[in-house]
Structures are given as structure tokens and as C-alpha cells.
Tab-separated table of C-alpha atoms and ligand atoms in Angstrom:
chain	number	residue	atom	x	y	z
M	1	MET	CA	137.631	108.148	84.735
M	2	ASN	CA	136.526	109.533	88.126
M	3	ILE	CA	132.767	109.658	88.018
M	4	LEU	CA	130.192	111.265	90.294
M	5	VAL	CA	126.953	109.294	90.182
M	6	THR	CA	123.903	111.063	91.626
M	7	GLY	CA	121.027	108.761	92.569
M	8	GLY	CA	123.457	105.854	92.351
M	9	SER	CA	121.784	103.655	94.959
M	10	GLY	CA	118.545	103.554	92.939
M	11	TYR	CA	117.437	101.009	90.367
M	12	ILE	CA	119.232	102.185	87.220
M	13	GLY	CA	122.028	103.891	89.156
M	14	SER	CA	123.084	100.743	91.034
M	15	HIS	CA	123.223	98.711	87.809
M	16	THR	CA	125.236	101.460	86.165
M	17	VAL	CA	127.715	101.564	89.056
M	18	VAL	CA	128.349	97.835	88.464
M	19	GLU	CA	129.068	98.409	84.779
M	20	LEU	CA	131.241	101.469	85.476
M	21	GLN	CA	133.314	99.593	88.042
M	22	ASN	CA	133.605	96.582	85.735
M	23	ALA	CA	134.906	98.926	83.021
M	24	GLY	CA	137.596	100.227	85.421
M	25	HIS	CA	136.103	103.599	86.380
M	26	ASN	CA	136.239	105.066	89.901
M	27	VAL	CA	132.784	105.866	91.209
M	28	VAL	CA	131.477	108.118	93.972
M	29	VAL	CA	127.737	107.991	94.705
M	30	VAL	CA	125.593	110.726	96.230
M	31	ASP	CA	121.973	109.902	97.051
M	32	ASN	CA	119.513	111.135	99.672
M	33	LEU	CA	117.981	107.632	99.915
M	34	SER	CA	114.492	109.087	99.409
M	35	ASN	CA	113.648	106.175	97.100
M	36	SER	CA	116.421	103.679	97.691
M	37	ASN	CA	118.381	101.711	100.234
M	38	GLU	CA	122.109	101.901	100.864
M	39	LYS	CA	122.150	98.092	100.877
M	40	SER	CA	122.006	98.204	97.088
M	41	LEU	CA	125.563	99.530	97.079
M	42	LYS	CA	126.721	96.756	99.439
M	43	ARG	CA	125.276	94.315	96.923
M	44	VAL	CA	127.078	96.164	94.117
M	45	ALA	CA	130.336	95.639	96.037
M	46	GLU	CA	129.538	91.914	96.334
M	47	ILE	CA	129.108	91.748	92.564
M	48	THR	CA	132.163	93.766	91.540
M	49	GLY	CA	134.494	93.129	94.484
M	50	LYS	CA	135.018	96.903	94.779
M	51	ASN	CA	133.604	99.201	97.449
M	52	VAL	CA	131.632	102.256	96.424
M	53	ASP	CA	132.301	105.624	98.088
M	54	PHE	CA	128.854	106.753	99.215
M	55	TYR	CA	127.599	110.073	100.615
M	56	GLU	CA	124.045	110.559	101.843
M	57	ILE	CA	123.440	113.968	100.311
M	58	ASP	CA	120.499	115.776	98.765
M	59	ILE	CA	121.478	117.306	95.420
M	60	ARG	CA	119.643	120.495	96.467
M	61	ASP	CA	122.199	120.999	99.276
M	62	PHE	CA	124.821	123.276	97.670
M	63	ASN	CA	127.354	123.167	100.515
M	64	ALA	CA	127.268	119.403	100.924
M	65	LEU	CA	127.688	118.827	97.172
M	66	ASP	CA	130.345	121.529	96.996
M	67	SER	CA	132.479	119.771	99.581
M	68	ILE	CA	132.280	116.410	97.762
M	69	VAL	CA	132.932	117.827	94.304
M	70	GLY	CA	135.766	119.924	95.769
M	71	LYS	CA	137.332	116.852	97.364
M	72	TYR	CA	137.432	114.629	94.264
M	73	HIS	CA	138.573	115.528	90.781
M	74	PHE	CA	135.600	114.278	88.766
M	75	ASP	CA	135.922	113.815	85.018
M	76	CYS	CA	132.184	113.375	84.558
M	77	CYS	CA	128.877	113.309	86.406
M	78	ILE	CA	126.140	110.774	85.611
M	79	HIS	CA	122.936	112.289	86.940
M	80	PHE	CA	120.160	109.860	87.935
M	81	ALA	CA	118.882	111.595	91.077
M	82	GLY	CA	115.239	112.532	90.777
M	83	LEU	CA	111.702	111.624	91.705
M	84	LYS	CA	110.000	109.462	89.088
M	85	ALA	CA	106.437	108.512	90.021
M	86	VAL	CA	104.157	109.884	87.313
M	87	GLY	CA	100.921	109.778	89.368
M	88	GLU	CA	102.560	111.281	92.461
M	89	SER	CA	103.918	114.123	90.338
M	90	VAL	CA	100.346	115.108	89.437
M	91	GLN	CA	99.484	115.274	93.159
M	92	LYS	CA	102.702	116.985	94.249
M	93	PRO	CA	103.965	119.087	91.336
M	94	LEU	CA	105.997	121.487	93.486
M	95	GLU	CA	107.935	118.628	95.047
M	96	TYR	CA	108.784	117.335	91.591
M	97	TYR	CA	109.819	120.711	90.172
M	98	ASP	CA	111.844	121.479	93.297
M	99	ASN	CA	113.559	118.114	93.551
M	100	ASN	CA	114.193	117.441	89.872
M	101	VAL	CA	114.577	120.900	88.313
M	102	CYS	CA	115.979	122.932	91.232
M	103	GLY	CA	118.129	119.944	92.277
M	104	THR	CA	119.629	119.732	88.792
M	105	VAL	CA	120.286	123.489	88.586
M	106	ASN	CA	122.061	123.274	91.944
M	107	LEU	CA	124.140	120.323	90.770
M	108	LEU	CA	125.103	122.131	87.561
M	109	LYS	CA	126.199	125.203	89.576
M	110	VAL	CA	128.446	123.084	91.788
M	111	LEU	CA	129.941	121.228	88.810
M	112	GLN	CA	130.537	124.542	87.031
M	113	LYS	CA	132.242	125.994	90.107
M	114	HIS	CA	134.705	123.101	90.102
M	115	ASN	CA	135.121	123.137	86.315
M	116	CYS	CA	133.672	119.667	85.842
M	117	LYS	CA	131.698	120.427	82.698
M	118	ASN	CA	130.820	116.913	81.606
M	119	ILE	CA	127.457	115.386	82.409
M	120	ILE	CA	125.217	112.522	81.292
M	121	PHE	CA	121.544	112.979	82.149
M	122	SER	CA	118.732	110.433	82.625
M	123	SER	CA	116.005	111.727	80.389
M	124	SER	CA	112.991	109.776	79.242
M	125	ALA	CA	111.047	108.813	76.142
M	126	CYS	CA	108.147	110.627	77.801
M	127	VAL	CA	109.582	113.906	76.429
M	128	TYR	CA	108.214	112.822	73.019
M	129	GLY	CA	104.664	112.977	74.434
M	130	ASP	CA	102.293	111.246	72.034
M	131	PRO	CA	104.963	110.608	69.398
M	132	LYS	CA	104.475	111.956	65.902
M	133	ILE	CA	106.728	109.303	64.304
M	134	ILE	CA	107.035	105.575	65.109
M	135	PRO	CA	109.692	104.252	65.607
M	136	ILE	CA	110.783	107.363	67.478
M	137	SER	CA	114.119	108.794	66.380
M	138	GLU	CA	115.902	111.599	68.213
M	139	ASP	CA	114.699	114.017	65.486
M	140	CYS	CA	111.093	113.428	66.465
M	141	PRO	CA	109.807	116.704	67.914
M	142	LYS	CA	109.221	116.787	71.642
M	143	GLY	CA	105.547	116.584	72.581
M	144	ASN	CA	103.254	117.559	75.388
M	145	CYS	CA	104.086	115.632	78.528
M	146	THR	CA	100.852	114.844	80.295
M	147	ASN	CA	102.302	115.106	83.814
M	148	PRO	CA	104.741	117.206	85.893
M	149	TYR	CA	107.297	114.353	86.049
M	150	GLY	CA	107.614	114.383	82.266
M	151	GLN	CA	107.706	118.180	82.271
M	152	THR	CA	110.697	118.126	84.635
M	153	LYS	CA	112.608	115.889	82.193
M	154	SER	CA	111.781	118.163	79.275
M	155	MET	CA	112.646	121.314	81.242
M	156	ILE	CA	115.962	119.890	82.442
M	157	GLU	CA	116.854	118.991	78.858
M	158	ASP	CA	116.134	122.609	77.821
M	159	ILE	CA	118.196	123.988	80.709
M	160	MET	CA	121.137	121.796	79.742
M	161	ILE	CA	120.836	122.748	76.074
M	162	ASP	CA	120.911	126.450	77.015
M	163	LEU	CA	123.876	125.906	79.317
M	164	GLN	CA	125.873	124.149	76.615
M	165	LYS	CA	125.023	126.927	74.128
M	166	SER	CA	126.301	129.507	76.613
M	167	ASP	CA	129.612	127.715	77.228
M	168	SER	CA	130.974	125.260	74.671
M	169	ASN	CA	133.279	123.731	77.286
M	170	TRP	CA	130.273	121.793	78.532
M	171	ASN	CA	129.823	118.288	77.113
M	172	ILE	CA	126.321	117.032	77.775
M	173	VAL	CA	124.689	113.749	76.811
M	174	LEU	CA	120.931	113.467	77.170
M	175	LEU	CA	119.883	109.810	77.291
M	176	ARG	CA	116.216	109.210	76.616
M	177	TYR	CA	115.372	105.873	78.209
M	178	PHE	CA	112.489	103.775	76.977
M	179	ASN	CA	111.079	101.240	79.503
M	180	PRO	CA	113.807	99.720	81.695
M	181	ILE	CA	112.990	96.344	83.283
M	182	GLY	CA	115.004	93.296	84.364
M	183	ALA	CA	117.747	93.039	86.928
M	184	HIS	CA	121.369	91.993	87.299
M	185	SER	CA	121.725	88.255	86.529
M	186	SER	CA	123.148	87.652	90.029
M	187	GLY	CA	119.730	88.476	91.507
M	188	LYS	CA	121.485	90.749	94.036
M	189	ILE	CA	120.200	94.101	92.762
M	190	GLY	CA	116.932	95.058	91.108
M	191	GLU	CA	113.942	97.364	91.149
M	192	ASN	CA	112.495	97.960	94.616
M	193	PRO	CA	109.355	100.107	94.345
M	194	ASN	CA	107.657	101.565	97.412
M	195	GLY	CA	104.016	100.590	97.855
M	196	ILE	CA	101.866	99.572	94.902
M	197	PRO	CA	103.998	99.497	91.749
M	198	ASN	CA	103.026	101.942	88.993
M	199	ASN	CA	104.995	100.169	86.307
M	200	LEU	CA	104.082	96.972	84.514
M	201	MET	CA	106.979	94.611	85.281
M	202	PRO	CA	107.217	95.158	89.040
M	203	TYR	CA	103.456	94.690	89.207
M	204	ILE	CA	103.733	91.394	87.300
M	205	THR	CA	106.523	90.123	89.568
M	206	GLN	CA	104.501	91.042	92.668
M	207	VAL	CA	101.555	89.043	91.300
M	208	ALA	CA	103.934	86.147	90.633
M	209	VAL	CA	105.323	86.257	94.186
M	210	GLY	CA	101.805	86.368	95.665
M	211	LYS	CA	101.793	89.965	96.922
M	212	ARG	CA	99.043	91.032	94.508
M	213	GLU	CA	96.105	88.988	93.344
M	214	LYS	CA	96.058	89.858	89.655
M	215	LEU	CA	97.395	92.284	87.112
M	216	ASN	CA	95.184	95.122	85.912
M	217	VAL	CA	95.685	95.573	82.171
M	218	PHE	CA	94.930	99.192	81.337
M	219	GLY	CA	92.941	99.159	78.107
M	220	ASN	CA	92.508	96.570	75.339
M	221	ASP	CA	91.020	98.864	72.724
M	222	TYR	CA	94.160	100.569	71.398
M	223	ASP	CA	95.057	100.254	67.745
M	224	THR	CA	97.768	97.653	68.416
M	225	VAL	CA	98.386	93.959	67.799
M	226	ASP	CA	96.021	92.839	70.600
M	227	GLY	CA	94.537	96.155	71.750
M	228	THR	CA	96.916	96.628	74.703
M	229	GLY	CA	99.595	99.341	74.923
M	230	VAL	CA	102.934	98.807	73.186
M	231	ARG	CA	106.279	99.808	74.732
M	232	ASP	CA	110.005	99.359	74.124
M	233	TYR	CA	111.206	97.365	77.155
M	234	ILE	CA	114.952	97.414	77.663
M	235	HIS	CA	117.051	95.313	80.033
M	236	VAL	CA	118.462	97.534	82.776
M	237	VAL	CA	121.944	96.028	82.273
M	238	ASP	CA	121.873	97.046	78.602
M	239	LEU	CA	120.740	100.496	79.694
M	240	ALA	CA	123.546	100.670	82.261
M	241	ARG	CA	126.102	99.738	79.591
M	242	GLY	CA	124.715	102.527	77.442
M	243	HIS	CA	126.031	104.972	80.038
M	244	VAL	CA	129.514	103.479	79.889
M	245	CYS	CA	129.401	103.889	76.083
M	246	ALA	CA	128.123	107.469	76.431
M	247	LEU	CA	131.348	108.319	78.261
M	248	GLN	CA	133.099	107.919	74.891
M	249	ALA	CA	131.061	110.822	73.535
M	250	ILE	CA	132.055	112.900	76.554
M	251	GLU	CA	135.724	111.993	76.047
M	252	LYS	CA	135.454	113.086	72.399
M	253	LYS	CA	134.103	116.459	73.592
M	254	CYS	CA	130.725	115.960	71.967
M	255	GLY	CA	129.125	119.274	72.908
M	256	LEU	CA	125.446	118.413	73.209
M	257	GLU	CA	124.239	114.991	72.081
M	258	ILE	CA	120.912	113.214	72.485
M	259	PHE	CA	120.496	109.439	72.287
M	260	ASN	CA	117.528	107.127	72.612
M	261	LEU	CA	118.303	104.053	74.697
M	262	GLY	CA	115.828	101.388	73.655
M	263	THR	CA	115.818	98.089	71.776
M	264	GLY	CA	113.849	99.287	68.751
M	265	HIS	CA	111.164	96.640	69.375
M	266	GLY	CA	107.689	97.237	70.758
M	267	TYR	CA	105.769	94.668	72.807
M	268	SER	CA	102.171	94.825	73.997
M	269	VAL	CA	101.173	94.368	77.634
M	270	LEU	CA	99.777	90.913	76.887
M	271	GLU	CA	102.912	89.929	74.958
M	272	VAL	CA	104.950	90.841	78.050
M	273	VAL	CA	102.593	88.828	80.287
M	274	HIS	CA	102.897	85.793	78.037
M	275	ALA	CA	106.673	86.148	77.716
M	276	PHE	CA	106.915	86.273	81.520
M	277	GLU	CA	104.761	83.145	81.819
M	278	THR	CA	106.867	81.258	79.267
M	279	ALA	CA	110.247	82.381	80.629
M	280	ASN	CA	109.383	81.420	84.193
M	281	ASP	CA	106.772	78.682	83.803
M	282	LEU	CA	104.213	80.648	85.824
M	283	LYS	CA	100.663	81.902	85.312
M	284	ILE	CA	99.837	85.598	85.727
M	285	PRO	CA	96.110	86.166	86.258
M	286	TYR	CA	94.942	89.444	84.783
M	287	VAL	CA	91.804	91.487	84.289
M	288	ILE	CA	91.135	94.119	81.628
M	289	GLN	CA	90.503	97.596	83.050
M	290	PRO	CA	89.764	100.946	81.366
M	291	ARG	CA	92.656	102.864	79.802
M	292	ARG	CA	94.962	104.661	82.265
M	293	THR	CA	94.816	108.461	81.942
M	294	GLY	CA	97.834	109.883	80.157
M	295	ASP	CA	98.939	106.630	78.470
M	296	VAL	CA	99.862	106.610	74.797
M	297	ALA	CA	99.017	103.621	72.587
M	298	VAL	CA	102.453	102.926	71.110
M	299	CYS	CA	105.961	104.039	72.023
M	300	TYR	CA	109.141	102.413	70.742
M	301	SER	CA	112.501	103.669	69.655
M	302	ASP	CA	114.605	103.959	66.590
M	303	ALA	CA	117.801	103.051	68.435
M	304	SER	CA	120.138	103.323	65.428
M	305	LYS	CA	121.866	106.582	66.438
M	306	ALA	CA	123.325	105.065	69.625
M	307	GLU	CA	124.538	102.080	67.609
M	308	LYS	CA	126.147	104.256	64.944
M	309	VAL	CA	127.757	106.853	67.212
M	310	LEU	CA	128.363	104.968	70.478
M	311	ASN	CA	128.677	101.444	69.106
M	312	TRP	CA	126.037	100.429	71.642
M	313	ARG	CA	123.031	98.261	71.142
M	314	ALA	CA	120.790	96.250	73.435
M	315	GLU	CA	121.842	92.596	73.700
M	316	PHE	CA	119.163	91.079	75.953
M	317	ASP	CA	115.746	90.025	74.690
M	318	LEU	CA	112.321	90.049	76.363
M	319	GLN	CA	112.744	86.485	77.700
M	320	ASP	CA	116.015	87.521	79.389
M	321	MET	CA	114.299	90.557	80.908
M	322	CYS	CA	111.411	88.443	82.244
M	323	ARG	CA	113.769	85.791	83.636
M	324	ASP	CA	115.993	88.324	85.415
M	325	SER	CA	113.087	90.375	86.803
M	326	TRP	CA	111.654	87.225	88.349
M	327	ASN	CA	115.059	85.996	89.602
M	328	TRP	CA	115.456	89.278	91.520
M	329	GLN	CA	111.882	89.274	92.891
M	330	LYS	CA	111.818	85.637	93.996
M	331	ASN	CA	115.188	85.915	95.746
M	332	ASN	CA	114.247	89.235	97.377
M	333	PRO	CA	110.478	89.162	97.937
M	334	ASN	CA	110.751	92.279	100.114
M	335	GLY	CA	113.407	94.025	98.067
M	336	TYR	CA	116.308	95.159	100.246
M	337	ASP	CA	114.273	94.750	103.474
M	338	ASP	CA	115.244	91.284	104.693
D	1	NAD	P1	115.134	105.390	91.452
D	1	NAD	O1	114.101	106.105	92.232
D	1	NAD	O2	115.380	103.959	91.775
D	1	NAD	O3	116.529	106.188	91.538
D	1	NAD	C1	116.591	107.570	91.711
D	1	NAD	C2	117.501	107.824	92.899
D	1	NAD	O4	117.610	109.227	93.117
D	1	NAD	C3	116.969	107.213	94.210
D	1	NAD	O5	117.981	106.423	94.794
D	1	NAD	C4	116.614	108.416	95.072
D	1	NAD	O6	116.812	108.163	96.445
D	1	NAD	C5	117.568	109.466	94.519
D	1	NAD	N1	117.140	110.857	94.698
D	1	NAD	C6	115.936	111.404	94.411
D	1	NAD	N2	115.939	112.718	94.689
D	1	NAD	C7	117.177	113.011	95.179
D	1	NAD	C8	117.799	114.183	95.649
D	1	NAD	N3	117.142	115.345	95.713
D	1	NAD	N4	119.078	114.128	96.069
D	1	NAD	C9	119.756	112.963	96.039
D	1	NAD	N5	119.228	111.805	95.609
D	1	NAD	C10	117.943	111.832	95.183
D	1	NAD	O7	114.767	105.552	89.915
D	1	NAD	P2	115.427	104.881	88.621
D	1	NAD	O8	114.377	104.065	87.971
D	1	NAD	O9	116.732	104.280	88.948
D	1	NAD	O10	115.622	106.181	87.725
D	1	NAD	C11	116.839	106.873	87.651
D	1	NAD	C12	116.658	108.085	86.770
D	1	NAD	O11	116.221	107.669	85.482
D	1	NAD	C13	115.605	109.061	87.282
D	1	NAD	O12	116.033	110.373	87.014
D	1	NAD	C14	114.391	108.708	86.447
D	1	NAD	O13	113.527	109.807	86.323
D	1	NAD	C15	115.038	108.358	85.125
D	1	NAD	N6	114.201	107.488	84.302
D	1	NAD	C16	113.723	106.323	84.814
D	1	NAD	C17	112.913	105.511	84.045
D	1	NAD	C18	112.320	104.245	84.610
D	1	NAD	O14	111.372	103.723	84.044
D	1	NAD	N7	112.843	103.690	85.686
D	1	NAD	C19	112.607	105.896	82.724
D	1	NAD	C20	113.126	107.084	82.227
D	1	NAD	C21	113.926	107.878	83.025
D	2	WQD	C1	103.689	100.149	80.403
D	2	WQD	C2	102.405	99.617	79.783
D	2	WQD	C3	100.419	100.578	80.712
D	2	WQD	C4	100.933	98.904	84.725
D	2	WQD	C5	106.357	105.092	82.616
D	2	WQD	C6	106.639	106.576	82.636
D	2	WQD	C7	107.889	106.870	81.870
D	2	WQD	C8	109.041	106.052	82.393
D	2	WQD	C9	108.702	104.588	82.418
D	2	WQD	C10	110.075	106.858	84.393
D	2	WQD	C11	101.365	100.687	79.520
D	2	WQD	C12	100.486	99.099	81.021
D	2	WQD	C13	101.104	99.237	83.405
D	2	WQD	C14	99.876	98.035	85.085
D	2	WQD	C15	99.239	97.911	82.765
D	2	WQD	N1	109.296	106.416	83.733
D	2	WQD	N2	100.271	98.750	82.445
D	2	WQD	N3	99.075	97.566	84.087
D	2	WQD	O1	103.697	104.253	81.256
D	2	WQD	O2	105.223	103.380	79.419
D	2	WQD	O3	106.167	104.687	81.276
D	2	WQD	O4	107.482	104.387	83.137
D	2	WQD	O5	110.753	107.171	85.160
D	2	WQD	O6	108.158	108.212	82.006
D	2	WQD	O7	105.552	107.261	82.057
D	2	WQD	O8	105.386	102.412	81.737
D	2	WQD	O9	105.349	100.298	82.990
D	2	WQD	O10	103.772	102.150	83.672
D	2	WQD	O11	103.352	100.941	81.545
D	2	WQD	O12	98.480	97.466	81.923
D	2	WQD	O13	99.656	97.717	86.272
D	2	WQD	O14	101.803	98.697	80.720
D	2	WQD	O15	99.102	100.971	80.455
D	2	WQD	O16	100.679	100.320	78.336
D	2	WQD	P1	104.997	103.711	80.854
D	2	WQD	P2	104.489	101.444	82.582
């Protein structure tokens, strides 16, 4: 298939481009590089042996997108482009609504104009809010997102659902990711956060590489195995392969489908710390801090729908994720900046 990948030079996008190219698809990437580096796509080409057509474009720019979508005959769009920092979204809500929601509406208009009515969207487990059912299946009602970032994901889902209801020629897959970590086993591509990492694994790897003194563990008084928060960490390569499998649903003209992409297992913060120490023979100093505002105690998936319908399931375990996260960080202590 010919596939337009928005946000394809970012963390999940670059890993997905590898898997798409390995599966024989032709990929064109658009990204405004607001949170990524074009070097990621050079590294992708080193891994796959295939160049990636790249355009530095903001998805809010109708004319620029129009000319690209008019030039290629895309069978499907995989839409990663968006801002994703939860804390920043509380400070700058308008930027998040403009970039994520307005950007997506613009993209959908351009795709519609060129009759490319197939799209896979990067949604998030955060749309479940504080989940009513654990493990979380796709039937679990959406909850209150505690921040504008999460709201944008929920709003975009609703927009896409309305669009598909209005025109059954649209095939739309909403993928709700749990917590992606890890990196390609080559160590050539990985997560490259700006500034102080918000997320657990990049913080751990920066402690391991000596950039940060110790990990702050946010809360040890939750009702969990050891009091620390529980999440469903998924290897980014498994997640990327989930997108390749989701193309089958598009090909079968699925209408609107929603899938969780997770492993179905929950691990606490301290279990992740200890798994990282064991996998890499390192010590991670940590200190217990108060709970982080907006965090839920437990969040992990029922991933059985994706297995049943898409024949996809996560293959890598937590040790693999810890090993590959560290392999990326230690080989690229400054990310893509040499
Ligand atoms: P990322 O920041 O590495 O990738 C997003 C990419 O989109 C970046 O390369 C950025 O430059 C680009 N981008 C942002 N706004 C743009 C715009 N207006 N026009 C063009 N490009 C733009 O993030 P990621 O972790 O790879 O996440 C990819 C997608 O998955 C995002 O939509 C994110 O919200 C979603 N998601 C991520 C996680 C996670 O934990 N990483 C979890 C759930 C959902
Ligand atoms: C995981 C656990 C923290 C950092 C967020 C977004 C979600 C999605 C993924 C999208 C929690 C604890 C963390 C640290 C810690 N994002 N923690 N010390 O909060 O589940 O999900 O990222 O694009 O939408 O909300 O992930 O990695 O931040 O936290 O103790 O320095 O680790 O409290 O229990 P989270 P996370």
C-alpha cells in the first residue's frame, strides 16, 4: 500500500515506518519536526535499506498537505502528528487544541478532498480516564481526562466517529496505546525527549547514563502490589507492528474500529526499576515523592480484541523493553544530537 505517515520522524512514527517498509509498503512522511529530528529517518533507511520520502510540513497547512496528497495516490494515512506532553498541555491548552484538533480536522479535509478515506489514528489509553473496569477493554466507557492533551485525543476520536457516521466510505481505526517504551534492537532509533523527561522509562535511562541523579517515584501509597502506580508497558516495536496489522482492518473496509494496543500485563514503577536493573546489571537510585497530580493508580489493557480481530499480540516482555531502552540510550546519550 502507499501510506502517508504524519509525525513519522517521531518516536512511534519512526519505528512504524521501519515495520511498514519491512512489510513492503511505500511510505511518505510529513512532519514539522517540532518534536523530532530528520536524522531519525536516515537511521530508518540504514535499518531497512530503503529511503523514506520526507516533507517538512505542518499538518495545519492546508495547501502544503494538499499538494503532497494530490501528488501521491495514498491508500491510507497513519496519523501520529501531535503534541504529547501532558504537563505542557495544562500550561498551553490552546496550542494543544490548535495543533492536535485543528491539525487533524485539516488533515481529514485534505484526505477527503483527494478521496483517501482510510485512516489509522494514534489515540491513547488516557481516554479511559480513571478506568471503571480493569483490565480495560474497548467497551469500557471513556472517562474524564484530567488534562488538555487527553481531551484532544478524546475529541479527535469523537470527530472521527462522527465523520465515519456521515460517510460510510471512511474506514477509521482508533488505536488506544498503553505505555510505549523500548527501542529498535539495532539501537539506531529510539525515544528522544526534549528537556526533563515526563515519562518513566526515559527518566530511568537518563539516570542510568548519568544525566540525572536519581529517579523520583511519584507515590508509594496506591492500592497496588507495592504502593507504586501500575501501567501496561508495551515495546514500541510491538506497537509499530500493531499498525501494520491494523491495515488489514482498513483493507477489509472495517468502518469504524477501536483497538487497545497493550500487553495485558500491569507492572508497578518499582517492578520496572528492578526489571531495568536486572536486564542491564545497573543500579537506579530512587527517592519516593508525593503522588503526581492527575495520575491514576492502575491502568492496563485487555488486549484480546486486537488478537482476535487483527491477529496481533505483543511479543516482547519487560526485560526486552528494558534492554532495548538502555541499548538506545547508551549508544546515543544525546539522542540524535551527536
Ligand atoms: P513524538 O513527539 O515523538 O512524535 C510526534 C511527531 O509529530 C513529532 O515528530 C512531531 O514533530 C510531529 N508533529 C507534532 N505536531 C505536528 C504538526 N502540527 N504537523 C506536523 N508534525 C507534527 O511522539 P510519539 O511518542 O511518537 O507519539 C506519536 C503519537 O502517539 C502522538 O499523537 C501521541 O499523542 C500518541 N501517543 C503517544 C504515547 C506515548 O506514550 N508516546 C501514548 C499514547 C498516544
Ligand atoms: C508511568 C508511571 C508515574 C515518571 C503518560 C500519558 C499518556 C501517554 C503515556 C502520551 C506512573 C510514574 C513517572 C517519573 C514516576 N502519553 N513515574 N516517576 O502517566 O501512565 O502516561 O504517558 O502520549 O497519555 O498520560 O506514563 O511514564 O509518565 O508514568 O514515578 O519520573 O510512572 O507516576 O505511575 P503515564 P508515565
